[in-house]
PDB file of N, CA and C in Angstrom:
ATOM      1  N   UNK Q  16       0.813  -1.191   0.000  1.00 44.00           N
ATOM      2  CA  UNK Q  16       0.000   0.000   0.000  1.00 44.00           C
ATOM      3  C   UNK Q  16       0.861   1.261   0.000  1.00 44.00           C
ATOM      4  N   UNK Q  17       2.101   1.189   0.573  1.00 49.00           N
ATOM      5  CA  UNK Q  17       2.861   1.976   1.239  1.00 49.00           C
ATOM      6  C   UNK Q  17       3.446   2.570  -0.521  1.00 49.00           C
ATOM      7  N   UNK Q  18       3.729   1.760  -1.395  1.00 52.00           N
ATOM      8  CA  UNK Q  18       4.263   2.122  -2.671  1.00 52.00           C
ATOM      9  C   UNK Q  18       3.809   2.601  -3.553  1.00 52.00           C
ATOM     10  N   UNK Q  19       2.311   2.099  -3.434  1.00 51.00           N
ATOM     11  CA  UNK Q  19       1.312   3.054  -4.310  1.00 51.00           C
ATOM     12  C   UNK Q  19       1.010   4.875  -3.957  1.00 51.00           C
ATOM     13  N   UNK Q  20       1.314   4.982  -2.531  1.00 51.00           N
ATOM     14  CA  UNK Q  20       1.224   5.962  -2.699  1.00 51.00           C
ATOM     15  C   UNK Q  20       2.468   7.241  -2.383  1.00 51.00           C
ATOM     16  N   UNK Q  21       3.569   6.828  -2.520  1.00 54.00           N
ATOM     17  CA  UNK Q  21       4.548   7.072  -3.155  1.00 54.00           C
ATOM     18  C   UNK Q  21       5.072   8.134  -3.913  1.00 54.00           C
ATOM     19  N   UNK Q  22       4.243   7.706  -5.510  1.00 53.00           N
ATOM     20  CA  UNK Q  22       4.622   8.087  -6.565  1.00 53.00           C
ATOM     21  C   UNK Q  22       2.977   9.506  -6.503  1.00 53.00           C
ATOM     22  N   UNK Q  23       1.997   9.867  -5.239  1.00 54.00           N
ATOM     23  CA  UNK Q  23       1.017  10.721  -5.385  1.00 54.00           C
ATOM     24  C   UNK Q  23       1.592  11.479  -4.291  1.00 54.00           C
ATOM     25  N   UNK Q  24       2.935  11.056  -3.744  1.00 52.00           N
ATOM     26  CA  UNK Q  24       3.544  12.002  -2.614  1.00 52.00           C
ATOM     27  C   UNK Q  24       4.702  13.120  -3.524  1.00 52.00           C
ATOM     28  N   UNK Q  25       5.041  12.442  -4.637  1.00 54.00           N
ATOM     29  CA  UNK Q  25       6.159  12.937  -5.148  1.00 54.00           C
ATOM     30  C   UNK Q  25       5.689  14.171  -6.350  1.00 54.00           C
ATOM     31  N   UNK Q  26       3.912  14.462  -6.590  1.00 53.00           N
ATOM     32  CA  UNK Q  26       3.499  15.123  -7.183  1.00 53.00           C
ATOM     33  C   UNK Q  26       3.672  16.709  -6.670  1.00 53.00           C
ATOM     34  N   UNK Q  27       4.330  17.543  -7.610  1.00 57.00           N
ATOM     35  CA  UNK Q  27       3.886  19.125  -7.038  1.00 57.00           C
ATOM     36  C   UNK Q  27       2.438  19.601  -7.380  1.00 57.00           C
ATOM     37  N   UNK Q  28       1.855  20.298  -6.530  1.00 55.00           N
ATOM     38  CA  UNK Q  28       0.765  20.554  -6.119  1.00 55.00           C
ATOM     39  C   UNK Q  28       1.206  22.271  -5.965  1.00 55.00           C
ATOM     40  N   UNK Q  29       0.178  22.918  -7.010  1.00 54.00           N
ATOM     41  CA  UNK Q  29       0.254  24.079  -7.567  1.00 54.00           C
ATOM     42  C   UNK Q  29      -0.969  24.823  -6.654  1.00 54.00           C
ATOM     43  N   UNK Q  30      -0.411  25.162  -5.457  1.00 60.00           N
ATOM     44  CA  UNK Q  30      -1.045  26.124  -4.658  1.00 60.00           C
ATOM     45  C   UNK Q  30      -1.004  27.736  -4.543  1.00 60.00           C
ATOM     46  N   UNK Q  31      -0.160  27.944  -5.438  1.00 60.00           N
ATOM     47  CA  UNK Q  31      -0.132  29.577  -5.489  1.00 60.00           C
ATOM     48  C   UNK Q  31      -1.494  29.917  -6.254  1.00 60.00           C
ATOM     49  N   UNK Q  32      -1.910  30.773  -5.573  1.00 70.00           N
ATOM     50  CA  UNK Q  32      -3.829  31.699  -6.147  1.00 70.00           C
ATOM     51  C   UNK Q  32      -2.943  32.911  -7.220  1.00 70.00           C
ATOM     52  N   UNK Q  33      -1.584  33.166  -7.466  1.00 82.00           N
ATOM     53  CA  UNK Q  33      -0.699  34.268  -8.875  1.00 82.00           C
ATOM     54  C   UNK Q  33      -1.480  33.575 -10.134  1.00 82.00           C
ATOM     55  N   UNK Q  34      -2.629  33.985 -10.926  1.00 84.00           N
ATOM     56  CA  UNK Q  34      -2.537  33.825 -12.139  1.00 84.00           C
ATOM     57  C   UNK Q  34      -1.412  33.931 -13.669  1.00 84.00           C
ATOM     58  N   UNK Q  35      -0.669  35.299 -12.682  1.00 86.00           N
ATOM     59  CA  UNK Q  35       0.242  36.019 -13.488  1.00 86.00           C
ATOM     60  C   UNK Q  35       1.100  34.797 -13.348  1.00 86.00           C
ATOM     61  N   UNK Q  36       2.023  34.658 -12.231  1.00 89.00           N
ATOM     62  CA  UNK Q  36       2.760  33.298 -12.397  1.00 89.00           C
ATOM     63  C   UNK Q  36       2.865  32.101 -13.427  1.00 89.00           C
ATOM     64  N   UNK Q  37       1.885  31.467 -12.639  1.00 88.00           N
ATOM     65  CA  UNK Q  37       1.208  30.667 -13.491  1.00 88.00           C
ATOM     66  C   UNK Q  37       1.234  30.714 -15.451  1.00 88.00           C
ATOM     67  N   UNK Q  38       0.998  32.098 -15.948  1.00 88.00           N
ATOM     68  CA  UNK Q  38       0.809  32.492 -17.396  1.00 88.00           C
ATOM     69  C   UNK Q  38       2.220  32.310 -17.561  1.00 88.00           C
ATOM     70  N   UNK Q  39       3.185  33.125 -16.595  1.00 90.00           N
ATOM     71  CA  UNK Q  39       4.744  32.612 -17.338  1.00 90.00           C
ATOM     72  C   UNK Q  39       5.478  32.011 -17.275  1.00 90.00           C
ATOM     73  N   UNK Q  40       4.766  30.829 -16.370  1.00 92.00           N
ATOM     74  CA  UNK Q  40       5.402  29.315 -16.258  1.00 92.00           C
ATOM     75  C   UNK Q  40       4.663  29.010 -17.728  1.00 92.00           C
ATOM     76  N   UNK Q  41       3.705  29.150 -18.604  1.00 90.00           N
ATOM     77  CA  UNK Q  41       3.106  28.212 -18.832  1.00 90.00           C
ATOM     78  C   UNK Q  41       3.783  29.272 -20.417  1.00 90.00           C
ATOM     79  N   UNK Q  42       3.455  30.080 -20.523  1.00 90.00           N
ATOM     80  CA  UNK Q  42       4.618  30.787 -21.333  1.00 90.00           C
ATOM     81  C   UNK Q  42       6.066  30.676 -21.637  1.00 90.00           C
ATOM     82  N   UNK Q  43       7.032  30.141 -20.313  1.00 92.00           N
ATOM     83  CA  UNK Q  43       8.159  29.703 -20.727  1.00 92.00           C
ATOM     84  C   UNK Q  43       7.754  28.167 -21.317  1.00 92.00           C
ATOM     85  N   UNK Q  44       7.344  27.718 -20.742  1.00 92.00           N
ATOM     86  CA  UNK Q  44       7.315  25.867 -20.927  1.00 92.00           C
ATOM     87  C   UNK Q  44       6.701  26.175 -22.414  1.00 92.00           C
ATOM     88  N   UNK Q  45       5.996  26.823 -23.291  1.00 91.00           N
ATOM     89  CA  UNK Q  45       5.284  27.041 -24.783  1.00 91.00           C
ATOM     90  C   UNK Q  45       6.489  27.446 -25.163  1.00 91.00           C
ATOM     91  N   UNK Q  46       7.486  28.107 -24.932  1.00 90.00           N
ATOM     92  CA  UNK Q  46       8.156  28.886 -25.472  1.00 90.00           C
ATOM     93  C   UNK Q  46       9.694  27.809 -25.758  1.00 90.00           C
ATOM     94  N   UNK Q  47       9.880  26.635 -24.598  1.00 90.00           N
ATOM     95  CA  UNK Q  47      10.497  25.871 -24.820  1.00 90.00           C
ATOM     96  C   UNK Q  47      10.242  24.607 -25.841  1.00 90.00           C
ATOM     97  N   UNK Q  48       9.190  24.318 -25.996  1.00 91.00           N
ATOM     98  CA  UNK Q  48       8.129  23.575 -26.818  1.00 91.00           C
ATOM     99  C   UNK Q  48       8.859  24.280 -28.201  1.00 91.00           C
ATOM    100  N   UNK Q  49       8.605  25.434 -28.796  1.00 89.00           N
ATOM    101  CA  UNK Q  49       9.081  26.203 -29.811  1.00 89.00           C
ATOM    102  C   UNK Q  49      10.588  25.824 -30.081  1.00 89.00           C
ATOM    103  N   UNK Q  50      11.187  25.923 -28.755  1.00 88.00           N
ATOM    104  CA  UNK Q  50      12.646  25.624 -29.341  1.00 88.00           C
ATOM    105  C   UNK Q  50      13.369  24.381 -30.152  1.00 88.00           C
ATOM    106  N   UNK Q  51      12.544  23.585 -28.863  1.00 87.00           N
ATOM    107  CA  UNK Q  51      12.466  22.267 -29.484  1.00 87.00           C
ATOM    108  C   UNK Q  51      11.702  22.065 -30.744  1.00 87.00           C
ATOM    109  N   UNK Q  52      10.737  22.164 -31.522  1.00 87.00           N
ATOM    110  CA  UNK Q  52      10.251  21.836 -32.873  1.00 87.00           C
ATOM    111  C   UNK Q  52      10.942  22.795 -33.408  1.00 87.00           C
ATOM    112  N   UNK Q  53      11.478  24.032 -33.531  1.00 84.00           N
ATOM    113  CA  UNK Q  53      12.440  24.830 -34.617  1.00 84.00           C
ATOM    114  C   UNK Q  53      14.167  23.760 -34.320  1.00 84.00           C
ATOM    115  N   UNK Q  54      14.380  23.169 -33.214  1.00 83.00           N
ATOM    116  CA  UNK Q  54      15.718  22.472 -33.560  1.00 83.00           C
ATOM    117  C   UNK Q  54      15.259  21.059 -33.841  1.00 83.00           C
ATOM    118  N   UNK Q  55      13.880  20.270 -33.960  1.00 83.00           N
ATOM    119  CA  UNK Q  55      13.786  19.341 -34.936  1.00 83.00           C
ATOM    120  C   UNK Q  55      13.809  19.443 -36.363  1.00 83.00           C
ATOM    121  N   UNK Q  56      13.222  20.643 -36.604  1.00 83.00           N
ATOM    122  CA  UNK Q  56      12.475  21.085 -38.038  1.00 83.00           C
ATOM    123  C   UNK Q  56      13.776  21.543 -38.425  1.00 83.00           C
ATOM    124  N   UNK Q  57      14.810  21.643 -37.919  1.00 83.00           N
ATOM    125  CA  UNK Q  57      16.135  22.382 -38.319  1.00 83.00           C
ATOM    126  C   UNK Q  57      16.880  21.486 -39.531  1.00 83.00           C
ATOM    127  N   UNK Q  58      17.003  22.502 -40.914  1.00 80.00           N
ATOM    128  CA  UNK Q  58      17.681  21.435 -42.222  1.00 80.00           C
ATOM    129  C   UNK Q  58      18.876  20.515 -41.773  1.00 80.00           C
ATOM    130  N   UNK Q  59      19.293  19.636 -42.310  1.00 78.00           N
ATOM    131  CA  UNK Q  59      20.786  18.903 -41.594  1.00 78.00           C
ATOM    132  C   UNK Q  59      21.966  19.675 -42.677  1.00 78.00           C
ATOM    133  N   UNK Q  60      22.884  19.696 -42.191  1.00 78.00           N
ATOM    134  CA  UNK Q  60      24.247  20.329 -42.408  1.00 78.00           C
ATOM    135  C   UNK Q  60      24.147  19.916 -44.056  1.00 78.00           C
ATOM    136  N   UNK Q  61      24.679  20.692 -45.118  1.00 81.00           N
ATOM    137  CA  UNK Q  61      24.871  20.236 -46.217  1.00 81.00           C
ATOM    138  C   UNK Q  61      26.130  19.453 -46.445  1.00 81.00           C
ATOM    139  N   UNK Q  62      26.130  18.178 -47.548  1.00 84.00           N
ATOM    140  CA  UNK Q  62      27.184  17.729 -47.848  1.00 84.00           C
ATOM    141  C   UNK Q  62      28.489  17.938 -47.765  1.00 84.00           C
ATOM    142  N   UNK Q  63      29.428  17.709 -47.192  1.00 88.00           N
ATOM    143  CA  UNK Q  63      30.789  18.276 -47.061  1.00 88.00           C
ATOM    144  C   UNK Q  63      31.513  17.578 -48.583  1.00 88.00           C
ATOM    145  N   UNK Q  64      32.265  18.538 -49.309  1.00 87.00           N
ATOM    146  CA  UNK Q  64      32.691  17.596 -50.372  1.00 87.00           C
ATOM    147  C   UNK Q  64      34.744  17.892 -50.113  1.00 87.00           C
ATOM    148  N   UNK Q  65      34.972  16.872 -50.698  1.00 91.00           N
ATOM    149  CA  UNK Q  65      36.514  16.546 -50.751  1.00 91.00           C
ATOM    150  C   UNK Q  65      36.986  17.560 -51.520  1.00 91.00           C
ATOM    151  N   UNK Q  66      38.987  17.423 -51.271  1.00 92.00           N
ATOM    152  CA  UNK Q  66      39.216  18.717 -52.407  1.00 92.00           C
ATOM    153  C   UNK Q  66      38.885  18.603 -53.326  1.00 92.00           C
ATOM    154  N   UNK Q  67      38.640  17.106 -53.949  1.00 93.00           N
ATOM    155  CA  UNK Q  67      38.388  16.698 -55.849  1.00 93.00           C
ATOM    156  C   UNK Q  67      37.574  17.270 -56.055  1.00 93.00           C
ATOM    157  N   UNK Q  68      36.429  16.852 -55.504  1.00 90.00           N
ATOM    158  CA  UNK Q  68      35.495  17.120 -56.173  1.00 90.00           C
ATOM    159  C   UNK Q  68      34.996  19.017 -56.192  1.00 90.00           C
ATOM    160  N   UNK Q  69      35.760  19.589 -55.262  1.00 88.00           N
ATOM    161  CA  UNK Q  69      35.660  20.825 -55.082  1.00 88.00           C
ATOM    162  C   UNK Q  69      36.245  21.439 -56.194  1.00 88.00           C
ATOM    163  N   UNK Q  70      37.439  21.032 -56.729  1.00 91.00           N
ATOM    164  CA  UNK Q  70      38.762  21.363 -58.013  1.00 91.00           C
ATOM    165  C   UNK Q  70      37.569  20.866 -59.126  1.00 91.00           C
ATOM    166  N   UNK Q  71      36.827  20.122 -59.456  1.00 89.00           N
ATOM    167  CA  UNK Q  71      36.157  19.487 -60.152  1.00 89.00           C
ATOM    168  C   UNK Q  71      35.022  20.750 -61.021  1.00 89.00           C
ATOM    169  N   UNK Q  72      34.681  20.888 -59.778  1.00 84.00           N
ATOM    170  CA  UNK Q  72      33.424  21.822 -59.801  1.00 84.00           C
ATOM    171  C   UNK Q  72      34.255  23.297 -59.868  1.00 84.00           C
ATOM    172  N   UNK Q  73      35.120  23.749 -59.702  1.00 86.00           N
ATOM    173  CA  UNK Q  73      35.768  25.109 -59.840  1.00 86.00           C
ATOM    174  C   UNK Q  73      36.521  24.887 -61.551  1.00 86.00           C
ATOM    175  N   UNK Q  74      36.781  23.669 -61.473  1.00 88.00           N
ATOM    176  CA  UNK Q  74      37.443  23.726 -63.435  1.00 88.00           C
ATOM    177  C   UNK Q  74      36.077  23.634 -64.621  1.00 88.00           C
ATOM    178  N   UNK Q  75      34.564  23.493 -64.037  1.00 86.00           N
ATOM    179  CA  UNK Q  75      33.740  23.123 -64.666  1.00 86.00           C
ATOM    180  C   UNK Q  75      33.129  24.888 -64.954  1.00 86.00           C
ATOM    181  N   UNK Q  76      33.417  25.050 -66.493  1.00 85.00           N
ATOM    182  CA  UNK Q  76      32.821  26.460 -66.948  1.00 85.00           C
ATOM    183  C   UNK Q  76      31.526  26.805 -67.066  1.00 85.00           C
ATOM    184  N   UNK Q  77      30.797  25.851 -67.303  1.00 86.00           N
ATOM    185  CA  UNK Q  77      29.127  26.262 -67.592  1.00 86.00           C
ATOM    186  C   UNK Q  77      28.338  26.393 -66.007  1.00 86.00           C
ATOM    187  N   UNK Q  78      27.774  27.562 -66.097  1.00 84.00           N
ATOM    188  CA  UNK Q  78      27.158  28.538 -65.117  1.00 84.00           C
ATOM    189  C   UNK Q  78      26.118  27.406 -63.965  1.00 84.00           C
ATOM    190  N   UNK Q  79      26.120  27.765 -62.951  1.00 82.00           N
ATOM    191  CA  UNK Q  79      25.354  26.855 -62.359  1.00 82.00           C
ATOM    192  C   UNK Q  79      23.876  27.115 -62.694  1.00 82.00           C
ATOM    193  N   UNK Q  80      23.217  25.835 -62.794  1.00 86.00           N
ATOM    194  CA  UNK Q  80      21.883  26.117 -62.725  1.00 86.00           C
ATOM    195  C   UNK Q  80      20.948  25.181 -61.829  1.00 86.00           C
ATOM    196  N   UNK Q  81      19.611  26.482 -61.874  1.00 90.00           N
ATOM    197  CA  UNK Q  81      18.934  26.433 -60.159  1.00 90.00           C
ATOM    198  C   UNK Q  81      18.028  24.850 -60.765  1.00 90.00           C
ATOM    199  N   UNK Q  82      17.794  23.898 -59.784  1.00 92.00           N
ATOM    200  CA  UNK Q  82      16.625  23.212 -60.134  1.00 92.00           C
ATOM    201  C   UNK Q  82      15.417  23.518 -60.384  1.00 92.00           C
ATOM    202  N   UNK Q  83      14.744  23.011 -61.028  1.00 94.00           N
ATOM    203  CA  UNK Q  83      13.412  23.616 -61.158  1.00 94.00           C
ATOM    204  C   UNK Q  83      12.590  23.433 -59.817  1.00 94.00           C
ATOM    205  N   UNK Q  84      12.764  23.009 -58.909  1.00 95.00           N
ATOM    206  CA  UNK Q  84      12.242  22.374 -57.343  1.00 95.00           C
ATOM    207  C   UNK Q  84      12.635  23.913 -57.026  1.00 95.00           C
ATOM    208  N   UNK Q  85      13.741  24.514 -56.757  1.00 94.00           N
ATOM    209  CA  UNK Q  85      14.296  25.198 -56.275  1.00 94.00           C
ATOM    210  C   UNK Q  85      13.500  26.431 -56.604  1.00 94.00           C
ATOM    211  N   UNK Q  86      13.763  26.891 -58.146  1.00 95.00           N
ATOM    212  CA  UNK Q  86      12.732  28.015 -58.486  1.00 95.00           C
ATOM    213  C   UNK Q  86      11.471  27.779 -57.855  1.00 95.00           C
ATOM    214  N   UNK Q  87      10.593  26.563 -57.619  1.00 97.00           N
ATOM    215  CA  UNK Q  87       9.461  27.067 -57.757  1.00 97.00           C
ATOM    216  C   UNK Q  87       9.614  27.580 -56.038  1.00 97.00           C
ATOM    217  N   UNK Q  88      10.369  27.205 -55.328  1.00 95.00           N
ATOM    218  CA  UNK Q  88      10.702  27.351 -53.745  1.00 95.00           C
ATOM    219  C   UNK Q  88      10.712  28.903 -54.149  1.00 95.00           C
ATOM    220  N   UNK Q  89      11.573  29.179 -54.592  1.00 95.00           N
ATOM    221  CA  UNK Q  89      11.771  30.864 -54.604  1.00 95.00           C
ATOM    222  C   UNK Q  89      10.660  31.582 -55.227  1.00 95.00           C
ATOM    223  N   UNK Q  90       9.880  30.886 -55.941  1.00 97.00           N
ATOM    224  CA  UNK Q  90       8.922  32.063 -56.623  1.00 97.00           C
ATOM    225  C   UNK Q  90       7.645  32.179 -55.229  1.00 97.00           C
ATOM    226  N   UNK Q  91       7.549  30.726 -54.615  1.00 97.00           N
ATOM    227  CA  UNK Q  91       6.592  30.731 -53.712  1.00 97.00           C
ATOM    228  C   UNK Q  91       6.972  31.922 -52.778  1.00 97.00           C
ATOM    229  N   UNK Q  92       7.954  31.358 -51.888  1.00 95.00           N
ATOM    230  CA  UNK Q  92       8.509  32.321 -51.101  1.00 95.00           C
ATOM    231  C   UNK Q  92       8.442  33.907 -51.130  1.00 95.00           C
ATOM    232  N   UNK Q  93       9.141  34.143 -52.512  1.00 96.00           N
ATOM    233  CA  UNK Q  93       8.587  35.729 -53.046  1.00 96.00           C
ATOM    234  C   UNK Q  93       6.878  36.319 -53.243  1.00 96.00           C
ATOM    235  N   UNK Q  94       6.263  35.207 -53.302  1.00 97.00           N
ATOM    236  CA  UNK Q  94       4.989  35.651 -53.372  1.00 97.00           C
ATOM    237  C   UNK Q  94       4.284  35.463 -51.820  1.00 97.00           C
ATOM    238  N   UNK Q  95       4.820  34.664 -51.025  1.00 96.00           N
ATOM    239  CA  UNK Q  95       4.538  35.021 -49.472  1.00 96.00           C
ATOM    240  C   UNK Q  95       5.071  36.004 -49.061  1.00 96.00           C
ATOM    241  N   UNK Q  96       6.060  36.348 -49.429  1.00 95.00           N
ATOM    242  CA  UNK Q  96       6.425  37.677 -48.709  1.00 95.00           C
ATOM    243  C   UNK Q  96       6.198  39.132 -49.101  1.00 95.00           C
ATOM    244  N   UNK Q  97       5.866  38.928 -50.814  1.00 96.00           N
ATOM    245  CA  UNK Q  97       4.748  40.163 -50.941  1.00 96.00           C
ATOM    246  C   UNK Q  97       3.702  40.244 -50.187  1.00 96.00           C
ATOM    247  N   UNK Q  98       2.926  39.150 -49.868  1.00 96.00           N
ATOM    248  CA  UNK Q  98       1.996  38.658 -49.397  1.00 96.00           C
ATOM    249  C   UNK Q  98       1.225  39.502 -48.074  1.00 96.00           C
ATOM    250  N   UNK Q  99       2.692  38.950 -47.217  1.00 95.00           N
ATOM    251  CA  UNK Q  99       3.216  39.238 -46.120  1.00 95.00           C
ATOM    252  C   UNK Q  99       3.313  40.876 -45.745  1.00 95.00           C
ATOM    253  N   UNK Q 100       3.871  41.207 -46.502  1.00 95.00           N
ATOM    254  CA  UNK Q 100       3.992  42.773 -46.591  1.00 95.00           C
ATOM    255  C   UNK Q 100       3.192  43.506 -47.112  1.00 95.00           C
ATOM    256  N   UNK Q 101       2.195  42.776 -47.651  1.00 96.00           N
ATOM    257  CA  UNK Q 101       0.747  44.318 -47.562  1.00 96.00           C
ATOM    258  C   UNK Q 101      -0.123  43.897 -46.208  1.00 96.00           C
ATOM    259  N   UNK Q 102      -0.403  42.617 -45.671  1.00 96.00           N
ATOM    260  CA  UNK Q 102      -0.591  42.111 -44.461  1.00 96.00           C
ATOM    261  C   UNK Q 102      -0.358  43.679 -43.504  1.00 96.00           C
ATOM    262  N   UNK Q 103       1.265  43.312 -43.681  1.00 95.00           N
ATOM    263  CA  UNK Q 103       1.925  44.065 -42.355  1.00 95.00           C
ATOM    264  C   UNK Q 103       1.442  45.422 -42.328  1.00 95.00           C
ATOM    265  N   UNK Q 104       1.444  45.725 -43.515  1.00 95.00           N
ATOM    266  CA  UNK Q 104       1.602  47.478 -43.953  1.00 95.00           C
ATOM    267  C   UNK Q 104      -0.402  47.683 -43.686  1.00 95.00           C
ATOM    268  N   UNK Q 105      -1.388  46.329 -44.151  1.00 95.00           N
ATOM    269  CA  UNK Q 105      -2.420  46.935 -43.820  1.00 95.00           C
ATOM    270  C   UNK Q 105      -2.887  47.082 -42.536  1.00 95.00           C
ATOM    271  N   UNK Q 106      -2.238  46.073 -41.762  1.00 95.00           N
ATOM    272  CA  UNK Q 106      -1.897  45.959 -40.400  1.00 95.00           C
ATOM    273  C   UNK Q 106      -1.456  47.424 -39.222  1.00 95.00           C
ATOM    274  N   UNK Q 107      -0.543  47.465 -39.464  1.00 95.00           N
ATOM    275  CA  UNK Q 107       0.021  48.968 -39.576  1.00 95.00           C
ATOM    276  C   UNK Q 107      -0.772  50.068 -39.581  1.00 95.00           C
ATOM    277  N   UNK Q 108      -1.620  50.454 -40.854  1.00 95.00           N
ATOM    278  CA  UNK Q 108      -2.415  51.467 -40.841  1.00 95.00           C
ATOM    279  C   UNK Q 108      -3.920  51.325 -39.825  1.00 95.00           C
ATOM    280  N   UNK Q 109      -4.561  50.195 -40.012  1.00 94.00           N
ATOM    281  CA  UNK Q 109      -5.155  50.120 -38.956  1.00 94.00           C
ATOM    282  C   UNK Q 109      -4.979  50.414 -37.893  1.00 94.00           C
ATOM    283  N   UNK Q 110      -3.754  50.101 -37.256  1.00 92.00           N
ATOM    284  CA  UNK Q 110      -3.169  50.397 -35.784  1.00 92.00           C
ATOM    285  C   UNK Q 110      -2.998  51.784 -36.012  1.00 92.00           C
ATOM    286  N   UNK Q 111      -2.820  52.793 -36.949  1.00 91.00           N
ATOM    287  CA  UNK Q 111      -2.432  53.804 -37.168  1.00 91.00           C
ATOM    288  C   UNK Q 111      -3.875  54.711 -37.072  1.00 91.00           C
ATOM    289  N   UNK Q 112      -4.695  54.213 -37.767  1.00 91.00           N
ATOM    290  CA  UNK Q 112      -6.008  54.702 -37.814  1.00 91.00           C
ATOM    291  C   UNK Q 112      -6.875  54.941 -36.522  1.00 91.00           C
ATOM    292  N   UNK Q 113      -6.784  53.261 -35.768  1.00 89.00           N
ATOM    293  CA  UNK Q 113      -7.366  53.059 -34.225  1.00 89.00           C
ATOM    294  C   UNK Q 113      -6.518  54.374 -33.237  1.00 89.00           C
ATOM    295  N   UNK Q 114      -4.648  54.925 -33.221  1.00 85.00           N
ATOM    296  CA  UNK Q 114      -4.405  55.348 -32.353  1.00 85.00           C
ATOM    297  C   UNK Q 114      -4.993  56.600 -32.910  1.00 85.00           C
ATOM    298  N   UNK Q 115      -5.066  57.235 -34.269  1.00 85.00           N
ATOM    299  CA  UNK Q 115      -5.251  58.714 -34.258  1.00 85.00           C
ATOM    300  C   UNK Q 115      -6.708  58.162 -33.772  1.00 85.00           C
ATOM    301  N   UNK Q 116      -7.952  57.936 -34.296  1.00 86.00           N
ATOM    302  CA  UNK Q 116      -9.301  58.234 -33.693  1.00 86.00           C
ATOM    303  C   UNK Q 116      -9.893  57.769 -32.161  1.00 86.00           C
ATOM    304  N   UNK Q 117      -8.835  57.289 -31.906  1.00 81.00           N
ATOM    305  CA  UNK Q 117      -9.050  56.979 -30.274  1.00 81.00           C
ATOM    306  C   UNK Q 117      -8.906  58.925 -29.470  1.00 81.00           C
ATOM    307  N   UNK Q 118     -10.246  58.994 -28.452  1.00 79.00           N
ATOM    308  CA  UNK Q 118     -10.746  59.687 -28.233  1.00 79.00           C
ATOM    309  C   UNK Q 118     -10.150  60.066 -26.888  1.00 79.00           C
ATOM    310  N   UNK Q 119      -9.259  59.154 -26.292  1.00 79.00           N
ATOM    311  CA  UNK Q 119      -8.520  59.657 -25.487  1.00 79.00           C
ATOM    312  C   UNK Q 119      -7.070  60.151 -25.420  1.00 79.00           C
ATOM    313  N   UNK Q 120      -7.225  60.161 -26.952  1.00 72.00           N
ATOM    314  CA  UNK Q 120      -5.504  61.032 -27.713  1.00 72.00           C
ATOM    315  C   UNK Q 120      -5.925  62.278 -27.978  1.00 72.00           C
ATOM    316  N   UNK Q 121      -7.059  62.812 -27.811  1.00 73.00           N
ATOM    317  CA  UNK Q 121      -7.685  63.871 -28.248  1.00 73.00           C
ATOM    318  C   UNK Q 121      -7.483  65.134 -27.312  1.00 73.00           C
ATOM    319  N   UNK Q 122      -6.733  66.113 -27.540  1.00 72.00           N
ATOM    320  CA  UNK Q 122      -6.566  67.347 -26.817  1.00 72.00           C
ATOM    321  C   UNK Q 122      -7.784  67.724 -25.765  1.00 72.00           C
ATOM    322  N   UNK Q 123      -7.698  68.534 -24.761  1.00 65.00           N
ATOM    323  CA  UNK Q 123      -9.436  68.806 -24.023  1.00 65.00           C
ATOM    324  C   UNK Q 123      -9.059  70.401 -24.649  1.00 65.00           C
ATOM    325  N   UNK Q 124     -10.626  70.525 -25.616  1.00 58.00           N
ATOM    326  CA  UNK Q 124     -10.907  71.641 -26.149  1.00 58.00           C
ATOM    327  C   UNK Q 124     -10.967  72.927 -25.091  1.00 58.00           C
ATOM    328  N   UNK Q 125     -11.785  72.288 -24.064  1.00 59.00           N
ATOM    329  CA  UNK Q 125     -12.290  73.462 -23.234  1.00 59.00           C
ATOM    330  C   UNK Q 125     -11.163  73.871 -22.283  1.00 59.00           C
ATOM    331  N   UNK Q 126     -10.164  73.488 -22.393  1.00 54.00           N
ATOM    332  CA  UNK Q 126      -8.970  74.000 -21.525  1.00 54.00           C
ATOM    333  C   UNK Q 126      -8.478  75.216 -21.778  1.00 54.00           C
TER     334      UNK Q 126
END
């Protein structure tokens, strides 16, 4: 009996009434979560190549060319980030719009 309860002695028991706390425990621990899937999702090191084949590729005259995989990567990309940037910029003016007509940025006339 003595072992079963044990492993319900060894539990922390979250008695602080700090909401605030609480948000940035639970904020760091999300925020570590992030680190970890950006260093799974992380590309692996590219190929290391020997001197040959390095001398190989430096005596070879015709111009490199992109894969077609590759372009379409870059055309996407360029079109998310136009994308992206009227987003931001319409983004922006809104916030720009909300601070000028907000009514408590407003001078007092009768002063």
């Amino acid at each position: 009996m003595t072992i079963l309860l044990k492993p319900n002695d060894r539990r922390h028991h979250q008695n602080s009434g700090d909401p605030l706390q609480l948000l940035q425990y639970c904020e760091q621990i999300l925020s570590k979560i992030v680190e970890i899937r950006i260093r799974i999702d992380r590309p692996k090191p590219p190929k290391i190549i020997d001197k040959n084949e390095f001398i190989a590729m430096m005596a070879d005259p015709t111009p490199y060319v992109k894969p077609a995989e590759l372009l379409e990567k870059e055309a996407l990309f360029e079109n998310r980030r136009k994308k992206l940037v009227q987003i931001s910029t319409a983004l922006k003016r809104i916030e720009w719009m909300a601070a000028v007509s907000d009514p408590r940025n407003f001078r007092n006339l009768e002063s």
